[in-house]
Coordinates of C-alpha atoms and ligand atoms in Angstrom, one line a residue:
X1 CA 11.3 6.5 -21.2
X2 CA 13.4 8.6 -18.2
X3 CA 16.7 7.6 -16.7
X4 CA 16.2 5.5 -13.7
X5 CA 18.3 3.2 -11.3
X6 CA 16.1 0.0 -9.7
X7 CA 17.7 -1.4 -6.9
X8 CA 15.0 -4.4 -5.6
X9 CA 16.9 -7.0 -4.1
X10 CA 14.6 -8.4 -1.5
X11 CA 14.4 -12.7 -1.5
X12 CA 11.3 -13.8 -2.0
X13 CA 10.0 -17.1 -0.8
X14 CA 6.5 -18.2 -2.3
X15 CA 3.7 -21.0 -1.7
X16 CA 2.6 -23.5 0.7
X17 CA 4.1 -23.8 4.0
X18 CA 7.4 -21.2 2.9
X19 CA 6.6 -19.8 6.6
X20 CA 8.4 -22.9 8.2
X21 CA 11.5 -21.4 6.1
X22 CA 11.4 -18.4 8.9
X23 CA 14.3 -19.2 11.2
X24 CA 16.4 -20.4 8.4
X25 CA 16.1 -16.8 6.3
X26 CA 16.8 -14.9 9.6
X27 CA 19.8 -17.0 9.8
X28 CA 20.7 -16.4 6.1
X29 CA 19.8 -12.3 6.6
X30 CA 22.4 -12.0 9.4
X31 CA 19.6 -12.0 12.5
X32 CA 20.9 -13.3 15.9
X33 CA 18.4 -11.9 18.2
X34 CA 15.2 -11.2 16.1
X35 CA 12.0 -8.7 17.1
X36 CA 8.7 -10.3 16.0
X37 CA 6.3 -7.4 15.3
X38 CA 2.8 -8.3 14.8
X39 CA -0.6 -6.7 14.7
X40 CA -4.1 -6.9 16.5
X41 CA -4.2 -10.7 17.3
X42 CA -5.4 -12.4 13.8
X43 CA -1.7 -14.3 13.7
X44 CA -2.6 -15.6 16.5
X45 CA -6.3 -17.0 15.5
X46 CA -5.3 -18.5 12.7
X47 CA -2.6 -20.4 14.5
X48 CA 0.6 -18.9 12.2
X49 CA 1.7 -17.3 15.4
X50 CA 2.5 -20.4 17.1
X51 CA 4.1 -22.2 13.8
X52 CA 6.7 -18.7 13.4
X53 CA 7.3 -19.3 17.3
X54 CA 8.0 -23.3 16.8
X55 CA 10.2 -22.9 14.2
X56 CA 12.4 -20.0 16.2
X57 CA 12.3 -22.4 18.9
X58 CA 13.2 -25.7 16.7
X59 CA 16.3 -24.0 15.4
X60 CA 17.1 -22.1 18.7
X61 CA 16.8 -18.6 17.4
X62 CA 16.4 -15.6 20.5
X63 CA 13.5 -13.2 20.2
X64 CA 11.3 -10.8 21.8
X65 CA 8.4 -9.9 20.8
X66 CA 5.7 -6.9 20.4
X67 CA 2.4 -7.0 19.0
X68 CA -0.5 -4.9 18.5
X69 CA 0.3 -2.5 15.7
X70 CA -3.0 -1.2 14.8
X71 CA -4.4 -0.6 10.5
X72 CA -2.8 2.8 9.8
X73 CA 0.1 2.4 12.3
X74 CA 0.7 5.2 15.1
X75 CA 4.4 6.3 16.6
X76 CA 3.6 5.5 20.0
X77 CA 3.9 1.9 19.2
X78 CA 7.4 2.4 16.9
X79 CA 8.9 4.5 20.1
X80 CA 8.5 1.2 22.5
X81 CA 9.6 -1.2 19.5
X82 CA 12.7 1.3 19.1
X83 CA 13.1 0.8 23.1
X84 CA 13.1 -2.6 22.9
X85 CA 15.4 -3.4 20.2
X86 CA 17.7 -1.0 21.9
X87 CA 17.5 -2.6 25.3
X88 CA 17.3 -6.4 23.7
X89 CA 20.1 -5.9 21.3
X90 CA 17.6 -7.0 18.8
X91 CA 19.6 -7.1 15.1
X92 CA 16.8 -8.0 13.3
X93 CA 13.2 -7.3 12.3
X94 CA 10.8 -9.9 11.8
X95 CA 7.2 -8.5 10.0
X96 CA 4.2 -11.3 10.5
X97 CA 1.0 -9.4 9.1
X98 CA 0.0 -6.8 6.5
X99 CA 1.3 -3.5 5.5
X100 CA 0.6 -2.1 8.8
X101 CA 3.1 -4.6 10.6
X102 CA 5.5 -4.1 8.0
X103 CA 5.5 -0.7 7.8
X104 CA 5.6 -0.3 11.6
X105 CA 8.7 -2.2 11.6
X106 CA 10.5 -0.7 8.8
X107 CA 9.8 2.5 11.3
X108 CA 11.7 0.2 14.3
X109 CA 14.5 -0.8 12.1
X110 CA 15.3 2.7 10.8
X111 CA 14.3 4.3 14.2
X112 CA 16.9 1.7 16.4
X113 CA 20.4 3.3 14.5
X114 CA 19.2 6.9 14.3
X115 CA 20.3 9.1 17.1
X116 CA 17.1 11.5 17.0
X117 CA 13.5 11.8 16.9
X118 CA 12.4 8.4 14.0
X119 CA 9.4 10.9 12.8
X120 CA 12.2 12.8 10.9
X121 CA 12.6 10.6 8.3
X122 CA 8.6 11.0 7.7
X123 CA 8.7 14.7 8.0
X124 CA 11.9 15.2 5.5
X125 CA 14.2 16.3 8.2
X126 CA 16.4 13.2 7.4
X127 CA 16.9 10.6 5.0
X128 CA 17.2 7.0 5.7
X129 CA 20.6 5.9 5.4
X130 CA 20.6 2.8 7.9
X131 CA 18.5 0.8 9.4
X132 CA 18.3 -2.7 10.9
X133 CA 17.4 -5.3 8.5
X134 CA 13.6 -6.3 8.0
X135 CA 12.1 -9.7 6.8
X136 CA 8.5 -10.4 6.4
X137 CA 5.9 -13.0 6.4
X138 CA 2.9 -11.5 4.6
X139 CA -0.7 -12.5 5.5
X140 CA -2.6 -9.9 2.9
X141 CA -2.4 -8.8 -0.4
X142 CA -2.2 -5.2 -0.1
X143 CA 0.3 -2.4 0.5
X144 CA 2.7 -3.8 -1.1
X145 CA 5.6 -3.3 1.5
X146 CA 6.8 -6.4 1.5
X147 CA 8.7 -5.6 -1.5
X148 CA 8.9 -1.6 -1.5
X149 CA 10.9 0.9 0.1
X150 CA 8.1 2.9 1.8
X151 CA 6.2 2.8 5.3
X152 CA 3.8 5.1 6.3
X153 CA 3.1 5.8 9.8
X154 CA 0.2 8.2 11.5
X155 CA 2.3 10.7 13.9
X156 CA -0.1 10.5 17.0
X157 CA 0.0 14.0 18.4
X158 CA -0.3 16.0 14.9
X159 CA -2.7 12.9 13.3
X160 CA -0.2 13.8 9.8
X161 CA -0.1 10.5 8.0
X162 CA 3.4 10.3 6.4
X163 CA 6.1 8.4 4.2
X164 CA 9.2 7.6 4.3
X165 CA 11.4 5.7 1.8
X166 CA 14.8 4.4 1.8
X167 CA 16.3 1.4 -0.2
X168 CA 17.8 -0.1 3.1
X169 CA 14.2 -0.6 4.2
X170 CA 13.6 -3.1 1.6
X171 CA 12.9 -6.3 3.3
X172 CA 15.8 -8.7 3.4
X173 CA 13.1 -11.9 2.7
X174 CA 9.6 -11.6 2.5
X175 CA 7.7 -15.0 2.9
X176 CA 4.7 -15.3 0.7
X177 CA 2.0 -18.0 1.5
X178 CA -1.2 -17.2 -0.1
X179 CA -3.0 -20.1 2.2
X180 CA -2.1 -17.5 5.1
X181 CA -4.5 -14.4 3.3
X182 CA -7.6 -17.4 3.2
X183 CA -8.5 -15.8 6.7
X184 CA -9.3 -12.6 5.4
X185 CA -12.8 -11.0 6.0
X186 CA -14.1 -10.1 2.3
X187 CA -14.0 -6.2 3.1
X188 CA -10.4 -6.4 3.4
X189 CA -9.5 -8.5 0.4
X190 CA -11.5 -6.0 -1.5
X191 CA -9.8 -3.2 0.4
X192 CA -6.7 -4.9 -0.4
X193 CA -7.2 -5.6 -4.5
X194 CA -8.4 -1.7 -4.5
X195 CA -5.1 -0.7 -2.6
X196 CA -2.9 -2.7 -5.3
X197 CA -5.2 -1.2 -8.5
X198 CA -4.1 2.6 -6.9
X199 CA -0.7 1.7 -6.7
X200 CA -0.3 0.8 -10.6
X201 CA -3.3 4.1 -11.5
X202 CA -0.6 6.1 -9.8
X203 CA 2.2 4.9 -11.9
X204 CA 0.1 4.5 -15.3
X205 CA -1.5 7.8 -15.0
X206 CA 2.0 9.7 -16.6
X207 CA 2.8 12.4 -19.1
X208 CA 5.9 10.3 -20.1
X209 CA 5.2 8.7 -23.3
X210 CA 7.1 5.7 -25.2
X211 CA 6.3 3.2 -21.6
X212 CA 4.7 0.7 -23.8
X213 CA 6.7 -2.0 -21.3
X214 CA 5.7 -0.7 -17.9
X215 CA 2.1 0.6 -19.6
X216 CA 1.7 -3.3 -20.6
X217 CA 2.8 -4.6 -17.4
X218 CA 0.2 -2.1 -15.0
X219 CA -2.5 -3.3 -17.5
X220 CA -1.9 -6.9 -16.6
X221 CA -1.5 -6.1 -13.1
X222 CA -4.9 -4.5 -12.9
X223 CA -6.9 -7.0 -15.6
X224 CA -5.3 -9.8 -13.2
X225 CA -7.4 -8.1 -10.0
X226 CA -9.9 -7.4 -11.8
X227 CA -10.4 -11.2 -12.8
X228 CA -9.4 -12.9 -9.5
X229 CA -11.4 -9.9 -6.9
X230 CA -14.1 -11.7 -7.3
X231 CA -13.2 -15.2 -7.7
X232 CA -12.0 -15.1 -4.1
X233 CA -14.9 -13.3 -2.7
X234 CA -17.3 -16.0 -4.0
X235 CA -14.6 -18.8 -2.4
X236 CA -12.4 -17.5 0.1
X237 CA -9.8 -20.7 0.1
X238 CA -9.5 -20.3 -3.7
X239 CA -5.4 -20.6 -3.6
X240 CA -4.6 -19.8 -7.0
X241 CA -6.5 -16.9 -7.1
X242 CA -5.2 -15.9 -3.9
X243 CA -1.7 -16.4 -5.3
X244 CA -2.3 -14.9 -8.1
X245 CA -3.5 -11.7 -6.0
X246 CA -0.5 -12.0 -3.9
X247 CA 1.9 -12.0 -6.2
X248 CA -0.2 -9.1 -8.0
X249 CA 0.3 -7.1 -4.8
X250 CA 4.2 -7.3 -4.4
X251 CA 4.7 -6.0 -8.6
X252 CA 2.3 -3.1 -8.3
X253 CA 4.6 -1.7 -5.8
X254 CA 8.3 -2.6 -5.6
X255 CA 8.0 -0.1 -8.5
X256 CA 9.3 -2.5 -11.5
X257 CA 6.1 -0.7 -13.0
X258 CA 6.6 3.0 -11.9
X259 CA 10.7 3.0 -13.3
X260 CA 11.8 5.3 -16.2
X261 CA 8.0 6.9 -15.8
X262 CA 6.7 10.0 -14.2
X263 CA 4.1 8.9 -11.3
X264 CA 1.0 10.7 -9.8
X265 CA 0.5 9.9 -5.9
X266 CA -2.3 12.7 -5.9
X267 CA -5.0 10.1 -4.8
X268 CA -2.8 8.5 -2.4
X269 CA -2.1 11.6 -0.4
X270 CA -5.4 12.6 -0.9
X271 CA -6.9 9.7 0.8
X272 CA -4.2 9.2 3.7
X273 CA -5.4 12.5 5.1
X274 CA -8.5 10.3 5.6
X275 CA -7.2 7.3 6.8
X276 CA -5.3 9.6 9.4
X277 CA -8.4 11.2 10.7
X278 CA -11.1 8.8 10.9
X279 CA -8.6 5.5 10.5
X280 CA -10.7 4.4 7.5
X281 CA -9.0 1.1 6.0
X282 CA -6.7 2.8 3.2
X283 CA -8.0 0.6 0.2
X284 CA -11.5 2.1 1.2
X285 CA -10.3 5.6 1.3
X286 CA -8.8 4.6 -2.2
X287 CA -12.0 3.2 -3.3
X288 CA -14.0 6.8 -2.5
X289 CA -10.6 8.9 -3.6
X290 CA -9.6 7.6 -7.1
X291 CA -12.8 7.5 -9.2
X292 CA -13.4 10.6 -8.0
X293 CA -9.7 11.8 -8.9
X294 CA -10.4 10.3 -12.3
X295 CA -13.4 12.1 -13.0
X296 CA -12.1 15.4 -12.0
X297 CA -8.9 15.2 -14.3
X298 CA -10.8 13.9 -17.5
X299 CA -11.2 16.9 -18.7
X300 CA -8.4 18.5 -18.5
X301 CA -6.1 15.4 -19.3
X302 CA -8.1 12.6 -21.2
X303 CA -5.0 10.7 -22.5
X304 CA -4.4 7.8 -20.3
X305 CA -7.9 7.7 -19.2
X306 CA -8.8 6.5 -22.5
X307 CA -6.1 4.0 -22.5
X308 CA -7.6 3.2 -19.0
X309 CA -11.0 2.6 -20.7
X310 CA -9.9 0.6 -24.2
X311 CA -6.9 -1.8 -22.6
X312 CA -8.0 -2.4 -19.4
X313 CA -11.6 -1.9 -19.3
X314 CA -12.1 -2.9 -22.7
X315 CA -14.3 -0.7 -23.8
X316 CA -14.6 -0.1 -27.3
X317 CA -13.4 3.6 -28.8
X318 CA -15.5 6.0 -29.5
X319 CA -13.0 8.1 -32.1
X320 CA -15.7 10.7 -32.6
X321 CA -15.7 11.2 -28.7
X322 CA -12.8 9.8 -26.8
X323 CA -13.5 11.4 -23.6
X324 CA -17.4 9.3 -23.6
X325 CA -14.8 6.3 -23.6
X326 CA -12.6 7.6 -20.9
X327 CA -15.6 8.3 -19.1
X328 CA -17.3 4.9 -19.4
X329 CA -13.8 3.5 -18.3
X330 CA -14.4 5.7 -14.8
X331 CA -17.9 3.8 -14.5
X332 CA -16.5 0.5 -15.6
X333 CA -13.9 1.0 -12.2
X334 CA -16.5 2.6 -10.1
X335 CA -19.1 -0.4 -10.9
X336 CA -16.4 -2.8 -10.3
X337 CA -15.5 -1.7 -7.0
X338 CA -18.9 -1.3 -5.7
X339 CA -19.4 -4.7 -7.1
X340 CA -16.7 -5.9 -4.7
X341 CA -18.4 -4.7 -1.6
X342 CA -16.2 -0.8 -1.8
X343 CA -17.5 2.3 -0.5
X344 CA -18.2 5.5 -2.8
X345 CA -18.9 8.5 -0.7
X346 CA -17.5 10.1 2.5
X347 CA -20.8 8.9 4.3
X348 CA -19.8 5.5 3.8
X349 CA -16.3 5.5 5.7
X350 CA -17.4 8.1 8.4
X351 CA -15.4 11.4 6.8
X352 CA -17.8 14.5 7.1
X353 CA -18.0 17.7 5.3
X354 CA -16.9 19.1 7.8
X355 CA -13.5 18.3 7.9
X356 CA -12.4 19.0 4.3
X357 CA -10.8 22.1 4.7
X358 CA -8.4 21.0 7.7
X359 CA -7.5 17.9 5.6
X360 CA -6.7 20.7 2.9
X361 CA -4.5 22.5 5.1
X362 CA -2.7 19.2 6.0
X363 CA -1.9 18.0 3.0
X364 CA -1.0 21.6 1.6
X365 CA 0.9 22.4 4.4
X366 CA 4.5 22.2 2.7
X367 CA 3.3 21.9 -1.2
X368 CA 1.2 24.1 -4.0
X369 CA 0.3 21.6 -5.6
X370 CA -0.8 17.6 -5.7
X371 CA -0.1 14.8 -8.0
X372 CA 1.7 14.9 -11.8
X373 CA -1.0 14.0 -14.5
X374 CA -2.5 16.6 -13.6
X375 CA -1.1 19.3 -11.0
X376 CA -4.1 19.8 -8.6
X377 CA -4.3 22.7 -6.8
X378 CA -5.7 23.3 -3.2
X379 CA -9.5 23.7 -5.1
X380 CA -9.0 21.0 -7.1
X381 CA -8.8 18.9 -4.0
X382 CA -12.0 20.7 -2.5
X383 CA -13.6 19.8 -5.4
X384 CA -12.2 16.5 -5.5
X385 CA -13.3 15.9 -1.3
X386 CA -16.8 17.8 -1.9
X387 CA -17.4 15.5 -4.9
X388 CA -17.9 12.4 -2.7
X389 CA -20.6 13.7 -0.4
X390 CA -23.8 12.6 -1.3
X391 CA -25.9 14.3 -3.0
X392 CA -23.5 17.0 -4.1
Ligands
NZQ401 O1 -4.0 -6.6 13.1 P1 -4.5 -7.9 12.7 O2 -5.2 -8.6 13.8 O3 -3.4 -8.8 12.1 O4 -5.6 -7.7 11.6 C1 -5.4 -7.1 10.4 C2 -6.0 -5.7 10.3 O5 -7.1 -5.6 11.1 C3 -6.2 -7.9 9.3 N1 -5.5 -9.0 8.7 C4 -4.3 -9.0 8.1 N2 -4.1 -10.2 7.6 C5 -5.1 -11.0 8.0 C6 -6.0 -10.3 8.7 N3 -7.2 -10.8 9.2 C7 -7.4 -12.1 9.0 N4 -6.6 -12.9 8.3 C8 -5.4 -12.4 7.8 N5 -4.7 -13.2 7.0 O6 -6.5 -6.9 8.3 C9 -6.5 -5.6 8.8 C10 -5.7 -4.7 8.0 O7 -4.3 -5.0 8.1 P2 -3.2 -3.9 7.6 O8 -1.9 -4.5 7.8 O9 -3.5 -2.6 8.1 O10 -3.5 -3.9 6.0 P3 -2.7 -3.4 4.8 O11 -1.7 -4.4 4.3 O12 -3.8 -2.9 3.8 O13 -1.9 -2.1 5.3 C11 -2.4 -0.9 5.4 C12 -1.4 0.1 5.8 O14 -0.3 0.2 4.8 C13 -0.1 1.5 4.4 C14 -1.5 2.1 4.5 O15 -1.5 3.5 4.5 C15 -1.9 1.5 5.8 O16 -1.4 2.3 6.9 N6 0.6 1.6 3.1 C16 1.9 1.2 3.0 C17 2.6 1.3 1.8 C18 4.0 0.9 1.8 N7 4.7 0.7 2.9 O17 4.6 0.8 0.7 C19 1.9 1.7 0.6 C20 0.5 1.8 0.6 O18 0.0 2.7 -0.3 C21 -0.1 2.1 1.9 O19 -0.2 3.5 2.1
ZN402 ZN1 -1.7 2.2 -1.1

């Protein structure tokens, strides 16, 4: 196991009806004057909109609000929330909907106490060293940033998806209610569970060895999907499944399971060059990506694919041959997440042949090479892209 430092001090607050706790937390955090940040309207439908809004009210907390951050999350809308906040004297940040939402606010916050351009912290120009605090109310199981560091946001005029991280960006509170993810369409719970499976693979997949703890605790992460995916599909208000894949969401990605590791990210960037082109929903991407990722490195780094096959897939090893297991393990995935309603090829999500080499050039643009397990190389990612266009 490596050296590390874990610093994950958000507050959670979990089950039925913790949203009512809103106005309270912001209190608690330090927020006078909050900005409620939302997305495309399904708060609103499902009526959590107007509960968040009566308990600001009830306890006589000031906001302001902007909605409409969109799935894969664009600048223009982070440059008016930064305007606002400014011109408000907003001192807090207040999340209501899925990564997108969060991520867009984390954007805000850090964006509100920087003097220049907030897209330098996603192009390394700057690190985050400040930003205003966030809180969250989470209405999917996903992306995981209601616990992480990270936000991702699509720069509008270059279409570069990009990261940033920063410990201040962890959310102050993140309220968890898995009643509120019952509203989901089944494409994006599935999108959703595949999102928070890709976050562990890109931690499990490692050349450090002696991780039996964080190797045990990805392995229950993704047998836990695995069994409640499609327990919720068949009944959408299934609450402890849905807690269960809440909860599932937040570890797989506040990186208890990615500490004292090396980790891979190769599939990740691979598909956000996707997701930044034709605004595929990233768990999709993921679905088409990773399989295909896994396949490709097999052979040149069976290791943790058989461990991937034998502990999580539990398929039974072949000692004579271990990369038939580690290759059965690849199916296992790919048959579950076609079994959960995922896509497998670029034809599904609308990416064309077309475009691979200026998604190449993207994501090489400041790097030789891709991911850790295995260092791909601009082919390798041709290959990788190529690979998912049927019939090839
Ligand atoms: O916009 P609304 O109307 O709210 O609809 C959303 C959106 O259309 C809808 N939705 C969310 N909760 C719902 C609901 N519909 C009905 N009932 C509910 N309870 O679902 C759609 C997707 O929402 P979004 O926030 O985009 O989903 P997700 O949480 O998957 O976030 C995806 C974004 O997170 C980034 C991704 O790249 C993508 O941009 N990621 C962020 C990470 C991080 N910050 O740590 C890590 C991830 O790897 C990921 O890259
Ligand atoms: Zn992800």
């Amino acid at each position: 196991m490596d050296n590390f430092t874990f610093y994950s001090p958000t507050f959670f607050d979990f089950g039925r009806e913790a949203e009512l706790h809103v106005a309270e937390l912001i209190r608690r955090f330090g927020g006078s004057k909050v900005l409620i940040h939302y997305g495309g309207g399904s708060i609103k439908k499902s009526g959590l909109y107007d509960r968040v809004i009566g308990c600001l009210d009830e306890e006589g907390v000031p906001y302001v609000e902007l909605g409409g951050v969109k799935p894969n999350p664009r600048s223009g809308l982070v440059y008016q929330g930064i305007e606002l906040c400014r011109k408000e004297g907003v001192d807090f940040i207040l999340a209501v909907g899925g990564g997108s939402a969060i991520d867009s606010a984390k954007a805000i916050a850090a964006g509100s106490v920087y003097d220049g351009d907030f897209l330098d912290f996603y192009h390394g120009r700057a690190d985050v060293e400040k930003a205003l605090p966030v809180g969250t109310i989470l209405t999917i199981a996903a992306a995981g940033s209601e616990g992480s560091p990270n936000t991702v946001i699509t720069d509008e005029k270059t279409l570069i998806k990009k990261g940033a991280s920063g410990d201040v960006l962890r959310p102050k509170f993140s309220i968890l209610n898995p009643e509120l993810t019952c509203t989901l369409p089944p494409y994006q719970t599935a999108a959703g569970a595949t999102d928070i499976m890709i976050h562990v693979c890109e931690r499990y997949f490692s050349n450090t060895s002696e991780v039996e703890i964080t190797d045990r605790l990805c392995e229950g992460i993704l047998k836990t999907v695995i069994y409640e995916t499609p327990r919720i599909l068949e009944n959408p208000n299934h609450y402890e499944a849905r807690a269960n894949l809440m909860w599932a969401g937040m570890l797989a990605h506040n990186n208890v399971c990615g500490v004292g590791r090396e980790q891979d990210w190769a599939s990740h960037n691979i598909e956000h060059e996707l997701s930044a082109i034709y605004d595929v929903t990233h768990g999709a991407g993921l679905a088409v990506v990773a399989p295909l990722w896994m396949r490709h490195v097999l052979k040149k780094n069976p290791g943790k694919l058989v461990d991937f096959a034998t502990r999580v897939w539990e398929i039974p090893l072949d000692e004579t041959n271990p990369e038939a297991t580690a290759l059965q393990g690849i199916e296992a995935f790919e048959a579950f997440l076609k079994s959960i309603g995922m896509p497998g090829s670029f034809e599904e999500i609308g990416a064309k042949k077309e475009d691979i080499e200026r998604m190449v050039d993207k994501l090489f643009r400041n790097s030789d090479t891709q991911g850790n397990y295995v260092k791909l190389t601009r082919e390798d990612v041709i290959e990788i892209y190529k690979s998912a266009v049927k019939g090839s």
